[in-house]
Coordinates of C-alpha atoms in Angstrom, one line a residue:
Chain A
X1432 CA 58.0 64.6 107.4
X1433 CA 58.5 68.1 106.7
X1434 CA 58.4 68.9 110.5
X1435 CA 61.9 67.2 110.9
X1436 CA 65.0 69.5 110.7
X1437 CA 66.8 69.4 107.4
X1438 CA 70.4 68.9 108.6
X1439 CA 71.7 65.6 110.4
X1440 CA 71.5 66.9 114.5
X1441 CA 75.5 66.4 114.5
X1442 CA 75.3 69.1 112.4
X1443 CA 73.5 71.5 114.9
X1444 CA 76.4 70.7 117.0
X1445 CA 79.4 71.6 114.8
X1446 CA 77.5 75.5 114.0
X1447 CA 77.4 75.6 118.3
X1448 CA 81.7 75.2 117.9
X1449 CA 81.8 77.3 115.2
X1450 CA 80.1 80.1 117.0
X1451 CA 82.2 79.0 119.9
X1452 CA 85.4 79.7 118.1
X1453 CA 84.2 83.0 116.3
X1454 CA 83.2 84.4 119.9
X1455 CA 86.5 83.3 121.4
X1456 CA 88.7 84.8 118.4
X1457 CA 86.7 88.7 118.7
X1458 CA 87.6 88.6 122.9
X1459 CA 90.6 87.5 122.4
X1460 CA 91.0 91.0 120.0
X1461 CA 88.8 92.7 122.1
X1462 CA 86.4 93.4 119.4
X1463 CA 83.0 93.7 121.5
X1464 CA 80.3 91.8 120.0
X1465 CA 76.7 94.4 119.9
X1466 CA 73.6 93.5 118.4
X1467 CA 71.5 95.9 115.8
X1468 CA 67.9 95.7 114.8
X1469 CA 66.5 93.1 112.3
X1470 CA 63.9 95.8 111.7
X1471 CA 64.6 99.3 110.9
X1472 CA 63.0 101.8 109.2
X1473 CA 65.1 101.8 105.8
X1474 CA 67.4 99.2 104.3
X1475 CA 70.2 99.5 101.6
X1476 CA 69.2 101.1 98.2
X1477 CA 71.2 98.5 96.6
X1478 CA 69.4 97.5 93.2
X1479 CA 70.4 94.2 93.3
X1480 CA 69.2 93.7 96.8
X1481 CA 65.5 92.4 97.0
X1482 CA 64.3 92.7 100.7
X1483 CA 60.9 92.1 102.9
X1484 CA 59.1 94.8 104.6
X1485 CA 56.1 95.0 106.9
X1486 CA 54.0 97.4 108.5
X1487 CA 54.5 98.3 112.1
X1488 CA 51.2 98.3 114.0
X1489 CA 52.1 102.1 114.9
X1490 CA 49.1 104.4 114.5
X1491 CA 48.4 107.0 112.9
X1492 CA 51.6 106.4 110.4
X1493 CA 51.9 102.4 111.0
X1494 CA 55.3 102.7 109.5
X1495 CA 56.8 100.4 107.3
X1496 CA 59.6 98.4 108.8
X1497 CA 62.5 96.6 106.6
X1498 CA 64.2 93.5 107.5
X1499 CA 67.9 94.1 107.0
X1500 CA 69.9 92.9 104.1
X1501 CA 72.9 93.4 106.5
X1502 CA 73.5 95.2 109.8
X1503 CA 75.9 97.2 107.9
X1504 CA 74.1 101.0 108.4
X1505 CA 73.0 100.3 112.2
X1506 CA 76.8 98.8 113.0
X1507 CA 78.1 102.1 111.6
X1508 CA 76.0 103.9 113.6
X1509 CA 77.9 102.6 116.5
X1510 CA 81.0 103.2 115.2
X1511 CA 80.3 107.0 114.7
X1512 CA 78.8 106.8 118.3
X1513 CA 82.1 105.5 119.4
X1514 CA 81.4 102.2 119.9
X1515 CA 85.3 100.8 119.0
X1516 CA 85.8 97.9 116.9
X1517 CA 82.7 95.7 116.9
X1518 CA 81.3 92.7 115.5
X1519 CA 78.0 90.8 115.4
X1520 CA 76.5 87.6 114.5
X1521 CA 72.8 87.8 113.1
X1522 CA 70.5 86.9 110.5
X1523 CA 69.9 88.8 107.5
X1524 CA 67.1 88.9 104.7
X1525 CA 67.4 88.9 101.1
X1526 CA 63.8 88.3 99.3
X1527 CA 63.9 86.5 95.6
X1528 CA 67.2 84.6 96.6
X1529 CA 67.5 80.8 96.9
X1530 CA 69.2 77.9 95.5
X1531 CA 72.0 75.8 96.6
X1532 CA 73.9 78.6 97.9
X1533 CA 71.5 81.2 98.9
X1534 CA 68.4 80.6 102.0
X1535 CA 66.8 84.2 102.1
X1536 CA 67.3 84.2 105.6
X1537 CA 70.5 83.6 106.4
X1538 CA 73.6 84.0 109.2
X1539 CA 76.4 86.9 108.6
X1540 CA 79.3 87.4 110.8
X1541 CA 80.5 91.2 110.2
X1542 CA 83.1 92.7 112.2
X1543 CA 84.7 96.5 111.9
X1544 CA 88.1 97.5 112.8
X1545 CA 89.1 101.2 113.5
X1546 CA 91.9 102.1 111.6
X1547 CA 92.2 98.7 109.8
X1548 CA 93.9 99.4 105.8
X1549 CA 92.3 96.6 103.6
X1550 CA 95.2 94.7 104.0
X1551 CA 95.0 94.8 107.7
X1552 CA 91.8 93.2 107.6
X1553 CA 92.5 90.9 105.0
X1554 CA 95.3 89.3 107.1
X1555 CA 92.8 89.1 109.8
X1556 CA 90.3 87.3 107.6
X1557 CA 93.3 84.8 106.9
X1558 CA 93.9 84.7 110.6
X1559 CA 89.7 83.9 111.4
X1560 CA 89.8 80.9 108.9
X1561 CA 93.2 79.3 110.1
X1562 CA 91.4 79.2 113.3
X1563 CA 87.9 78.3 111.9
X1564 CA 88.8 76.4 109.7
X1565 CA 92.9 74.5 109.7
X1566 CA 91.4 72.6 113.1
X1567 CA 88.7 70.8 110.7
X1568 CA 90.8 70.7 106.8
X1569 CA 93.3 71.5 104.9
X1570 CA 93.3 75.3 104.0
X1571 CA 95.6 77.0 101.6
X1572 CA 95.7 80.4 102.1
X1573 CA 96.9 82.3 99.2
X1574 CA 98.6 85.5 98.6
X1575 CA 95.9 88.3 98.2
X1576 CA 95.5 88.4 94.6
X1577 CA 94.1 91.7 92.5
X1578 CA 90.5 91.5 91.0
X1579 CA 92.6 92.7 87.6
X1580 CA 94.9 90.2 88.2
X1581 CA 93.1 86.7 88.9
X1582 CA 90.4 88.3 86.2
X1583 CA 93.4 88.6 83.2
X1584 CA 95.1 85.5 84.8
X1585 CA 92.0 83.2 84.1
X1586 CA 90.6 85.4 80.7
X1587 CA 93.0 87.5 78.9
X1588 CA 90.9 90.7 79.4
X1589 CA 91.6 93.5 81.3
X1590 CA 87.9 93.9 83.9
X1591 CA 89.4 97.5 84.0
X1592 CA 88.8 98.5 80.3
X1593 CA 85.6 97.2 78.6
X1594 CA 86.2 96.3 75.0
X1595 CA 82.8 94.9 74.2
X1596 CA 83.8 93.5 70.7
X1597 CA 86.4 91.9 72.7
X1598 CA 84.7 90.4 75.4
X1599 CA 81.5 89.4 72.7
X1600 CA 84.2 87.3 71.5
X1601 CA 85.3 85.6 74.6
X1602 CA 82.4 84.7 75.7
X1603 CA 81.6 82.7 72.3
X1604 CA 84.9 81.1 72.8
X1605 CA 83.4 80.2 76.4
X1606 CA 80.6 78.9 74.5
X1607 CA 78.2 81.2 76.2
X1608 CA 77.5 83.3 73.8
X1609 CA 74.0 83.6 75.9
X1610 CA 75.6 86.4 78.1
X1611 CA 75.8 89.1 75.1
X1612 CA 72.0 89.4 75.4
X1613 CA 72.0 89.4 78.9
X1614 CA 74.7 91.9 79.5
X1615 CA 74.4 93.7 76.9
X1616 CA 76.4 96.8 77.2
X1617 CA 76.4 96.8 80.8
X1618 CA 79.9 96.6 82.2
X1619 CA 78.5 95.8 85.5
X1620 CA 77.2 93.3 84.2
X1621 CA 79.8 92.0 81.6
X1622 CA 82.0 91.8 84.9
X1623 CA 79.4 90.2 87.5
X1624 CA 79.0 87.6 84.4
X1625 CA 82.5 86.6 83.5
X1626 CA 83.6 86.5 87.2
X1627 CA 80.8 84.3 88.2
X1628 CA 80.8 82.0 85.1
X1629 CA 84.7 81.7 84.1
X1630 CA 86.9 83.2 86.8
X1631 CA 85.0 81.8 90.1
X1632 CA 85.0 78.0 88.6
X1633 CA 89.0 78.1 87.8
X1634 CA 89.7 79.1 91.3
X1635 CA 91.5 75.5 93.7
X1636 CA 89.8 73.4 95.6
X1637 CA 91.0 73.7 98.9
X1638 CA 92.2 77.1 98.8
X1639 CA 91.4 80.9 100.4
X1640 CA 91.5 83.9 98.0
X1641 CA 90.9 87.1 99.2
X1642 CA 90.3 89.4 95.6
X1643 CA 91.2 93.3 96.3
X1644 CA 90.6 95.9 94.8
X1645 CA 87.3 95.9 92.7
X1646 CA 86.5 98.3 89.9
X1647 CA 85.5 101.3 91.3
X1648 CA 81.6 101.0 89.2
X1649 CA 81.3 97.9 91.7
X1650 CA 82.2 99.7 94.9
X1651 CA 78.9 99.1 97.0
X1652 CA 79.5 100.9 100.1
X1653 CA 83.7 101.1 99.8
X1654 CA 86.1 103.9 99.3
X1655 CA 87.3 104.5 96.0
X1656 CA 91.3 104.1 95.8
X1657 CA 92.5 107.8 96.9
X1658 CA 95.3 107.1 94.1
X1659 CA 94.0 105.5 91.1
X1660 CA 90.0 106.5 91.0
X1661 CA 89.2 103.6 88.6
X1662 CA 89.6 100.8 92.1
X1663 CA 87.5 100.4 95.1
X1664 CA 89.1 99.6 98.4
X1665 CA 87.1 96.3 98.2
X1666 CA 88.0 92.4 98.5
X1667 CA 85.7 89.3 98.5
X1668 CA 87.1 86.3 100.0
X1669 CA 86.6 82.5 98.4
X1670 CA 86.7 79.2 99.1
X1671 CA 86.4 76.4 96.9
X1672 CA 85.1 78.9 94.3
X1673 CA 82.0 80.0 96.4
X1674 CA 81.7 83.4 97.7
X1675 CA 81.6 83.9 101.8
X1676 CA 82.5 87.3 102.5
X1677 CA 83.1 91.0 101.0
X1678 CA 85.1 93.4 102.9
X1679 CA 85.8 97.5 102.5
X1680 CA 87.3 100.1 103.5
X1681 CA 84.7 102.2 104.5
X1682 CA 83.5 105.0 102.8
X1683 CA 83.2 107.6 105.3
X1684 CA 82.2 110.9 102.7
X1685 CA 78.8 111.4 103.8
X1686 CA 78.2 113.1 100.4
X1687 CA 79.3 110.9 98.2
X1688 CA 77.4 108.1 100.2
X1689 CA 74.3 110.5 99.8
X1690 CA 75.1 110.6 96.1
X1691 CA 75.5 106.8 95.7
X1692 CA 72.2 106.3 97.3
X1693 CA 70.5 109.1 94.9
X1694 CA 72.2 106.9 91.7
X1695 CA 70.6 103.6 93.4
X1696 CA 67.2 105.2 93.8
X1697 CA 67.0 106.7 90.6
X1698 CA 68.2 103.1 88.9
X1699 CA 65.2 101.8 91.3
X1700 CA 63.1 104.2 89.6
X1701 CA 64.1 104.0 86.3
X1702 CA 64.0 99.9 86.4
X1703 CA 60.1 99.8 87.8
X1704 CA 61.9 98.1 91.2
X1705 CA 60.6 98.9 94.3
X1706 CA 60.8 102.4 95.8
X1707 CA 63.1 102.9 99.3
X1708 CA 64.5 105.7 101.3
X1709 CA 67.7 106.7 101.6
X1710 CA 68.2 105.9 105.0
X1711 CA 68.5 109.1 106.8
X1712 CA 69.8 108.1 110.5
X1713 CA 72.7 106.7 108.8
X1714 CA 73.5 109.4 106.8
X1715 CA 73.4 111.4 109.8
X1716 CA 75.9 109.1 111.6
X1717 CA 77.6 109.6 108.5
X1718 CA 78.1 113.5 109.1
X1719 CA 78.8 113.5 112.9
X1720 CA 81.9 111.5 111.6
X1721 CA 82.3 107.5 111.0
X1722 CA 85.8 106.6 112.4
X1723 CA 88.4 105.6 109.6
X1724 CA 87.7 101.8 109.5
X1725 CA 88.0 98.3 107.2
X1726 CA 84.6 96.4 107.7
X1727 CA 83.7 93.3 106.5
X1728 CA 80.5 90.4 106.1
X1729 CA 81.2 86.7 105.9
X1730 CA 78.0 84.5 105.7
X1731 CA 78.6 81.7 108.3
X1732 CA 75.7 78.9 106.7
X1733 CA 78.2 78.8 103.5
X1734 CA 81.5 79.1 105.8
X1735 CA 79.5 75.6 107.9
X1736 CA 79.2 74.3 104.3
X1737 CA 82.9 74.9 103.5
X1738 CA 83.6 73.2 107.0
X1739 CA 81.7 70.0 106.4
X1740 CA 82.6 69.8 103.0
X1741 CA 78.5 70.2 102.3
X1742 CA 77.5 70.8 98.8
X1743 CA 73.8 73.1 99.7
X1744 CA 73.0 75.2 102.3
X1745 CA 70.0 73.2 103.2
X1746 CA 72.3 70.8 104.5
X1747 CA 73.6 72.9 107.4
X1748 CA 70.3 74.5 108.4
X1749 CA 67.5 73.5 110.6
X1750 CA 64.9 74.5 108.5
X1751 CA 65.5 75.6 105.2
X1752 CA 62.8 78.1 104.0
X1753 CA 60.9 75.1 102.7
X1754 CA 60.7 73.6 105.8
X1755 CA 60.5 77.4 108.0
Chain B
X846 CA 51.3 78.3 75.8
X847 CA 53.0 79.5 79.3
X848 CA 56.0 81.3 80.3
X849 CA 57.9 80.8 83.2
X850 CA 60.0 82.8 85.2
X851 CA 63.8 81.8 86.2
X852 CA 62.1 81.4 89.9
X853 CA 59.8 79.0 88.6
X854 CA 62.9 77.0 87.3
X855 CA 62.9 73.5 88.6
X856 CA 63.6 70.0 87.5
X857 CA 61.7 68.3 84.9
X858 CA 60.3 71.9 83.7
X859 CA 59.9 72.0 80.1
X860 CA 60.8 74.8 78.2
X861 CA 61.7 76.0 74.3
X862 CA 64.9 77.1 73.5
X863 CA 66.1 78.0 69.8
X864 CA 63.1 76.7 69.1
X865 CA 63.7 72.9 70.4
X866 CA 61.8 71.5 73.7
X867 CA 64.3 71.1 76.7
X868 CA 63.6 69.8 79.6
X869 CA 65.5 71.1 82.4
X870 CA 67.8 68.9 84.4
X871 CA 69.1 71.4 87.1
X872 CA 69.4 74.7 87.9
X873 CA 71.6 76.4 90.0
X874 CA 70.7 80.3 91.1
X875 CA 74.0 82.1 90.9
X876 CA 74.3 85.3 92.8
X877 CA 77.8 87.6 93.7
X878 CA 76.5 89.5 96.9
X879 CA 76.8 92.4 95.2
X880 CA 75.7 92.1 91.8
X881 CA 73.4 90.8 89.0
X882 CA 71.6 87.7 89.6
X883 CA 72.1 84.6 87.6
X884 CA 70.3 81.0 86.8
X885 CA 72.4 78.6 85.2
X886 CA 70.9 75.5 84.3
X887 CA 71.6 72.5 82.9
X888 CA 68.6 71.6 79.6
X889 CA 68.5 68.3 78.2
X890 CA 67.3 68.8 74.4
X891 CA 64.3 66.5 74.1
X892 CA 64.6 65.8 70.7
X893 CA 68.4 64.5 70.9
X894 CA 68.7 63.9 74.0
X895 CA 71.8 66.2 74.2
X896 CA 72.6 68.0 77.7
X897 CA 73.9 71.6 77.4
X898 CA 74.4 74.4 80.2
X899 CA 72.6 78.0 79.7
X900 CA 72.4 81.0 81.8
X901 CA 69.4 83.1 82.4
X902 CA 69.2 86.8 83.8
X903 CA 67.3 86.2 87.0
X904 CA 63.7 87.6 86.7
X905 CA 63.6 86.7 82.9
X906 CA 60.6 84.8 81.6
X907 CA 60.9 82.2 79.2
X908 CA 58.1 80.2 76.9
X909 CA 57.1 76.9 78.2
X910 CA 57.1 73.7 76.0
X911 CA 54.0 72.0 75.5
X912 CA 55.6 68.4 76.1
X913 CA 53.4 65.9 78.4
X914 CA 54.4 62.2 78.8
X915 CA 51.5 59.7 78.3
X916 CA 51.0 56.0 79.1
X917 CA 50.5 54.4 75.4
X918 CA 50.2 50.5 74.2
X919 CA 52.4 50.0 71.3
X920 CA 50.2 48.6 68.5
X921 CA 52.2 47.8 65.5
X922 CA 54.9 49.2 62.7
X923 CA 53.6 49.4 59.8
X924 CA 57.6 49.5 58.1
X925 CA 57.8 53.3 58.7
X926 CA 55.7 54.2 61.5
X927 CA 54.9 52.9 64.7
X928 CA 51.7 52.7 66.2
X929 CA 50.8 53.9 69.9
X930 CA 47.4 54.1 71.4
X931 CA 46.0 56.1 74.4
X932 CA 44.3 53.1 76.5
X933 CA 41.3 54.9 78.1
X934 CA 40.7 57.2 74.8
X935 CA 41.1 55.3 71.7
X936 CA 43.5 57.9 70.5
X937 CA 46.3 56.4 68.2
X938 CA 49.8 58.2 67.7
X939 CA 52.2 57.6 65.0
X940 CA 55.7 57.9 65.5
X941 CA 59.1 58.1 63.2
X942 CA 61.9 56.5 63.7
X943 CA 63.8 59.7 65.1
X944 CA 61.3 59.3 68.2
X945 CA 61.3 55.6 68.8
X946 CA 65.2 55.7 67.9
X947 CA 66.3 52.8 70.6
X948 CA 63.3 51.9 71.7
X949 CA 61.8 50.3 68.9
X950 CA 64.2 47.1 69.7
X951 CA 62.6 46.5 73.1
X952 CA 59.1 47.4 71.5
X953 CA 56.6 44.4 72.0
X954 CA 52.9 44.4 70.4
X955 CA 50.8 45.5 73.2
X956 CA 53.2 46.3 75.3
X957 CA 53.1 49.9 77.9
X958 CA 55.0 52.8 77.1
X959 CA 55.9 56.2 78.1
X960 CA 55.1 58.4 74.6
X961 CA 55.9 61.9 75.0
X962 CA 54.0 64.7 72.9
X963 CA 55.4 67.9 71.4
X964 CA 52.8 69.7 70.4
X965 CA 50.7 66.7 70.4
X966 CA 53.0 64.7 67.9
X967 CA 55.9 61.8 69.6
X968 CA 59.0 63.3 70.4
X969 CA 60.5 60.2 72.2
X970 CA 59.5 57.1 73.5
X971 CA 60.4 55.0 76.8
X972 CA 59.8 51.6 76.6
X973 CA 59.4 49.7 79.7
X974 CA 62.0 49.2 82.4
X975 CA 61.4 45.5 81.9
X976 CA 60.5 43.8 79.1
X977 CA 59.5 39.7 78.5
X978 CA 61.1 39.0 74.9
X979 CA 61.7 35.2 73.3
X980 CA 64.6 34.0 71.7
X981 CA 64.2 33.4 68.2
X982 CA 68.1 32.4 67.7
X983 CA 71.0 31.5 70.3
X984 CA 73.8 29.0 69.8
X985 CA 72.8 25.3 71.5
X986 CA 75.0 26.2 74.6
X987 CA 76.8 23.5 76.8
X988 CA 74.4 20.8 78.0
X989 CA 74.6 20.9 82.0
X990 CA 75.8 24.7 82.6
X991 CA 73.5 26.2 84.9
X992 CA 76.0 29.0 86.2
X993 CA 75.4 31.3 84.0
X994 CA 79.1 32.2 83.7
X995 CA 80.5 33.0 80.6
X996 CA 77.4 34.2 78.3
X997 CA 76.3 33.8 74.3
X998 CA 75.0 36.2 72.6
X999 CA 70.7 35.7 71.8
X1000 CA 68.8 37.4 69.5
X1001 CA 65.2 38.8 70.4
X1002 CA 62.1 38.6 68.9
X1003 CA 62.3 42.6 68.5
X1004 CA 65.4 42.2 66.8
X1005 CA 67.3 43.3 69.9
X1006 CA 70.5 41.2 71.0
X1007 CA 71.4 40.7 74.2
X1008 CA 74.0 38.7 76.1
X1009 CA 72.2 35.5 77.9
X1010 CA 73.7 32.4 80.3
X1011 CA 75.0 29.6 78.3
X1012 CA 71.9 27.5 79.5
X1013 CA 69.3 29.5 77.8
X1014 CA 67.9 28.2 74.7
X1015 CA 66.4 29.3 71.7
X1016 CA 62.3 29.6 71.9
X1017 CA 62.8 30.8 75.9
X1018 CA 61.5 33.6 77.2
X1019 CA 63.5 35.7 78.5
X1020 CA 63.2 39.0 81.2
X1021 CA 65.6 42.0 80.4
X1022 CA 66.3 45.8 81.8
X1023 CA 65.9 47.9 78.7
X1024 CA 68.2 50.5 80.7
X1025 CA 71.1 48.5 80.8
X1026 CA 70.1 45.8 77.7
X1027 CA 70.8 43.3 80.3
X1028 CA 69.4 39.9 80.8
X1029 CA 67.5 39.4 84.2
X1030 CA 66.1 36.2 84.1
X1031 CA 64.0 33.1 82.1
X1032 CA 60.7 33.9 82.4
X1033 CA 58.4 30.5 83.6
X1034 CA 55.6 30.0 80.6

């Protein structure tokens, strides 16, 4: 029976109105929707990232071809090209990643705004889900709330100043005492631990957080704060505890995006992962000039999920990679 | 014996942890978009039976348990062990108290079980979902009462006591669900 989609065909029908209504809010903004290759010659560097590649029947090179983790680079190549505020809706590939919340191929929404602050584009998240999502249930949207803040709020520690002994502690209080061998003396780590294990479960049922300002060691692809260096202009929104989106300002320094990438590699290296480029067409878009703008993903299966009050992603997709 | 990585995590996997066999009961991969990948799974420690949650770096290998669940007859007790036997093989297993711990009341001579091995010794045993057990002592009962509202307590041949319908008498045999410790039904001779 494994020819049979794995959600009920209704569902099918509620992703066609959601795609409806996330079309109808981006004209109605005039943000033009553009579409970037699945397949490019680099992806992100990103250690955490596991991706697929292939080779392109190309002779005499028969270069090898990544699917994307994100249409992040490829959308900013439009916006240094002078594309305008853009969004698009497309599938993107993470290898090594499923479970109840993760298919490896999955649907992102992403959307940049020219001269958007990260409060700007926070408030337009909170706008997208009161019209996603108030229509179909009850949705409290909160306050933004700091990363240092919810983080203290829910454990006493500051994420900002890593007191090992400190945190060993908390996390036998926790009672799991497992994650001092697992994160070992890797802030990173420590953080991507505790948020995921303590802070993420205490967040309301029923409500939308949107989490600013990020320690600067997890800035991914944002700007660091231009007046307190130990922040990243980054927020993560969340619903019912489960992640659906991560936002930035953008980082627009071509060098220091050429020196994050060199860190990443080297990491790669260092860690036996596997090799990538840095990806060099982006960087180039990056020194003709990427516009000042807020960007942001949100991953549409989980945002279906949060819809239809679904408790796996399997439930709101054709055909789950079991089933693909 | 085998390791297994966290991908390889599924239900029913068996697995040693602090040196006790767990069998794991779910696992749920737990991943921040940008970040260090997680599994979290719930074990259930086979030797007490006791549930506990424990996270896993994602990529991280961990030793299997050598636990395998076998179809055995249940022979006899010899006042400190009891007997199991391996149908097709001959092979006879002899199990503590700690491993038959509730089962031993539903455990009938002859009788199927599920008998699983730790490193070839009984860890636990499962008797059947239903067993056939006579009464050896339950109060005479109302004459007439065939409701079976109401209820007396009846004691089992094994020793097990279970709640019956007033109507059933002593020397019956009886048909109960060894999950619940319910009575299901008389059983015809």
């Amino acid at each position: 029976m494994d020819w049979r989609p794995r959600c009920a065909l209704d569902v099918m029908h509620e992703r066609a109105e959601m795609l409806i209504a996330v079309r109808q809010f981006f004209q109605q903004r005039a943000v033009l929707e553009v579409e970037t290759p699945l397949l490019c010659h680099a992806t992100g560097t990103d250690p955490q990232l596991d991706f697929f590649s292939t080779r392109f029947n190309d002779p005499p090179d028969n270069p090898r071809l990544f699917l994307q983790t994100s249409p992040e680079f490829a959308m900013k190549r439009l916006l240094a090209a002078g594309s305008g505020c853009i969004y698009q809706i497309c599938k993107a590939f993470r290898n090594s990643e499923s479970g109840r919340f993760h298919n490896p191929e999955f649907t992102i929404l992403e959307w940049y705004r020219l001269d958007f602050t990260l409060q700007d584009l926070m408030q337009e998240v909170a706008e997208l889900f009161e019209h996603l999502v108030l229509p179909r249930r009850a949705l409290q949207i909160l306050p933004p709330i700091s990363y240092q803040d919810i983080f203290q709020q829910t454990t006493g520690l500051d994420p900002l100043v890593f007191d090992l002994p400190m945190w060993q502690a908390f996390v036998r209080r926790e009672n799991l005492h497992e994650a001092i061998e697992i994160c070992v003396e890797d802030h990173g780590v420590w953080l991507d631990f505790i948020f995921s294990h303590v802070v993420q479960p205490k967040m309301k049922a029923g409500c939308l957080y949107r989490v600013y300002h990020y320690p600067a060691l997890q800035s991914a692809l944002a700007r660091i704060h231009p007046e307190n260096p130990r922040l990243a202009e980054r927020f993560e929104v969340f619903v019912d505890g489960v992640e659906l989106g991560n936002g930035f300002r953008e980082l627009t320094d071509a060098d220091e995006q050429a020196q994050r990438f060199d860190r990443e590699v080297a990491w790669r290296r260092q860690h036996g992962l596997p090799e990538v480029e840095k990806d060099r067409r982006f960087l180039a878009a990056l020194q003709a000039g990427l516009p000042e703008c807020s960007g942001i993903a949100i991953g549409l299966d989980r945002l279906l999920m949060i819809l239809l009050n679904k408790t796996s992603i399997d439930e709101v997709l054709t055909f789950p990679v079991t089933r693909a | 014996m085998a390791t297994y990585s966290t991908n390889e995590f599924k239900a029913g996997l068996k697995i040693m942890l602090d040196s006790d066999p767990y069998s794991i009961v779910e696992n749920e991969f737990v991943k921040p978009g940008k970040g260090q990948a997680f599994n979290r799974v719930k074990v259930r420690n086979l030797k007490n039976g006791r549930v506990i949650e424990r996270t896993f770096k994602s990529g991280e290998t961990v030793e299997g348990a050598d636990v395998v669940e076998i179809d055995m007859q249940y022979l006899y007790n010899d006042g400190e062990f009891w007997y199991f036997m391996v149908p097709d093989t001959f092979e006879q297993y002899q199990a503590d108290a700690n491993a038959v711990a509730e089962a031993k009341q539903w455990l009938k001579e002859q009788d199927m079980c599920v008998v699983t091995l730790w490193n070839d010794s009984p860890l636990s045993v499962s008797p059947p979902n239903f067993v056939e057990l006579a009464i050896t002592e339950t109060d005479p009962g109302l004459k007439g009462d065939t409701s079976g509202g109401g209820g007396k307590p009846a004691t089992l041949e094994t020793g097990a006591v279970v709640r019956v319908p007033l109507f059933v008498q002593t020397g019956e045999v009886i048909k109960v669900d060894t999950r619940s410790g319910e009575y299901v039904s008389r059983v015809k001779e």
